[in-house]
Amino acid sequence: AYFSLERHSLSTAKEMAKTILRMRDSGSYFFLIDAPTSVVSEVAQLTRDEDIYLFNTTAIGDSLRNEACQKHLFHMTASRAMRTDALSQYLVERKWKKILILRGPLTEDQLMASAFEKSAAQFGLKIVEIRDFDNSTLYFETVVSPSSNEFY
């Protein structure tokens, strides 16, 4: 068997889909995609009826496993919801039921905080406060007291 890896840096999902189809016509059927959720979703949609396999290596958007799910798209990383579910389960196991969310200014920060809120509700955690911050004013205080498992 012969294996090779080619790297392509492309500007749009349409360019990526066109390149994938050209490579498929040359005998390649497996493609690793390192792109944002929206790009992975569009490429999967554009190639949905093709005889190929797409491997999402980095996008964590929950939509890729829900409304944008495609039978030829496989994921190599946990989704945002999977990550926050795991964190919630860990917090429940530690009996840390009162939660303070520190939410950053980036879109990804907002999405992660929203996913965590859903997971926290699902696993019976109580969010006592959500604090917004930006990196220019960031400082740390004691958040957990190890002896009492209480948040401050």
Short mmCIF file of C-alpha atoms in Angstrom, two decimals, residues 13-98:
data_model
loop_
_atom_site.label_atom_id
_atom_site.label_comp_id
_atom_site.label_asym_id
_atom_site.label_seq_id
_atom_site.Cartn_x
_atom_site.Cartn_y
_atom_site.Cartn_z
CA ALA A 13 -14.65 26.16 1.66
CA LYS A 14 -15.50 26.10 -2.05
CA GLU A 15 -11.79 26.01 -2.96
CA MET A 16 -11.31 23.22 -0.43
CA ALA A 17 -14.20 21.17 -1.83
CA LYS A 18 -12.94 21.67 -5.39
CA THR A 19 -9.42 20.56 -4.36
CA ILE A 20 -10.82 17.52 -2.52
CA LEU A 21 -12.81 16.44 -5.57
CA ARG A 22 -9.79 16.92 -7.85
CA MET A 23 -7.68 14.80 -5.49
CA ARG A 24 -10.44 12.18 -5.29
CA ASP A 25 -10.38 11.94 -9.09
CA SER A 26 -6.65 11.18 -8.73
CA GLY A 27 -7.30 8.34 -6.25
CA SER A 28 -7.36 10.01 -2.80
CA TYR A 29 -10.37 9.27 -0.61
CA PHE A 30 -9.32 10.31 2.90
CA PHE A 31 -8.93 13.98 3.86
CA LEU A 32 -7.86 15.64 7.11
CA ILE A 33 -9.43 19.07 7.59
CA ASP A 34 -8.00 21.65 9.99
CA ALA A 35 -10.49 24.50 9.70
CA PRO A 36 -13.14 26.40 11.68
CA THR A 37 -16.55 24.84 12.24
CA SER A 38 -18.26 26.89 9.54
CA VAL A 39 -15.71 25.83 6.91
CA VAL A 40 -15.83 22.14 7.88
CA SER A 41 -19.63 22.29 7.73
CA GLU A 42 -19.67 23.87 4.28
CA VAL A 43 -17.05 21.47 2.86
CA ALA A 44 -19.02 18.50 4.21
CA GLN A 45 -22.21 19.88 2.67
CA LEU A 46 -20.53 20.49 -0.70
CA THR A 47 -19.09 16.95 -0.79
CA ARG A 48 -21.99 15.06 0.82
CA ASP A 49 -22.73 12.82 -2.18
CA GLU A 50 -19.10 11.98 -2.95
CA ASP A 51 -17.25 8.75 -2.21
CA ILE A 52 -14.78 10.31 0.25
CA TYR A 53 -14.07 10.47 3.99
CA LEU A 54 -13.47 13.76 5.75
CA PHE A 55 -11.71 13.84 9.13
CA ASN A 56 -12.31 16.98 11.17
CA THR A 57 -9.12 17.42 13.19
CA THR A 58 -9.81 20.61 15.15
CA ALA A 59 -13.32 22.13 14.85
CA ILE A 60 -15.29 21.73 18.10
CA GLY A 61 -18.63 23.25 17.06
CA ASP A 62 -21.60 21.23 18.30
CA SER A 63 -23.48 21.81 15.03
CA LEU A 64 -21.11 19.41 13.24
CA ARG A 65 -22.60 16.56 15.27
CA ASN A 66 -26.17 17.84 15.07
CA GLU A 67 -27.80 19.85 12.28
CA ALA A 68 -24.66 19.93 10.08
CA CYS A 69 -23.87 16.22 10.58
CA GLN A 70 -22.80 14.37 7.42
CA LYS A 71 -22.29 10.61 7.06
CA HIS A 72 -18.83 11.05 5.52
CA LEU A 73 -17.53 13.44 8.22
CA PHE A 74 -15.66 11.95 11.18
CA HIS A 75 -14.36 13.84 14.21
CA MET A 76 -10.98 13.45 15.87
CA THR A 77 -11.61 15.90 18.69
CA ALA A 78 -14.36 16.30 21.29
CA SER A 79 -17.09 18.83 20.61
CA ARG A 80 -17.67 21.85 22.83
CA ALA A 81 -20.65 20.09 24.48
CA MET A 82 -18.60 16.93 25.09
CA ARG A 83 -15.88 18.98 26.77
CA THR A 84 -18.26 20.87 29.03
CA ASP A 85 -20.17 17.68 29.87
CA ALA A 86 -16.90 16.08 30.95
CA LEU A 87 -16.00 19.13 33.06
CA SER A 88 -19.45 19.11 34.66
CA GLN A 89 -19.16 15.41 35.48
CA TYR A 90 -15.77 16.03 37.08
CA LEU A 91 -17.16 18.90 39.18
CA VAL A 92 -20.08 16.72 40.32
CA GLU A 93 -17.66 13.92 41.25
CA ARG A 94 -15.60 16.38 43.31
CA LYS A 95 -18.85 17.66 44.90
CA TRP A 96 -18.14 21.18 43.67
CA LYS A 97 -21.75 22.12 42.97
CA LYS A 98 -21.58 25.93 43.17
#
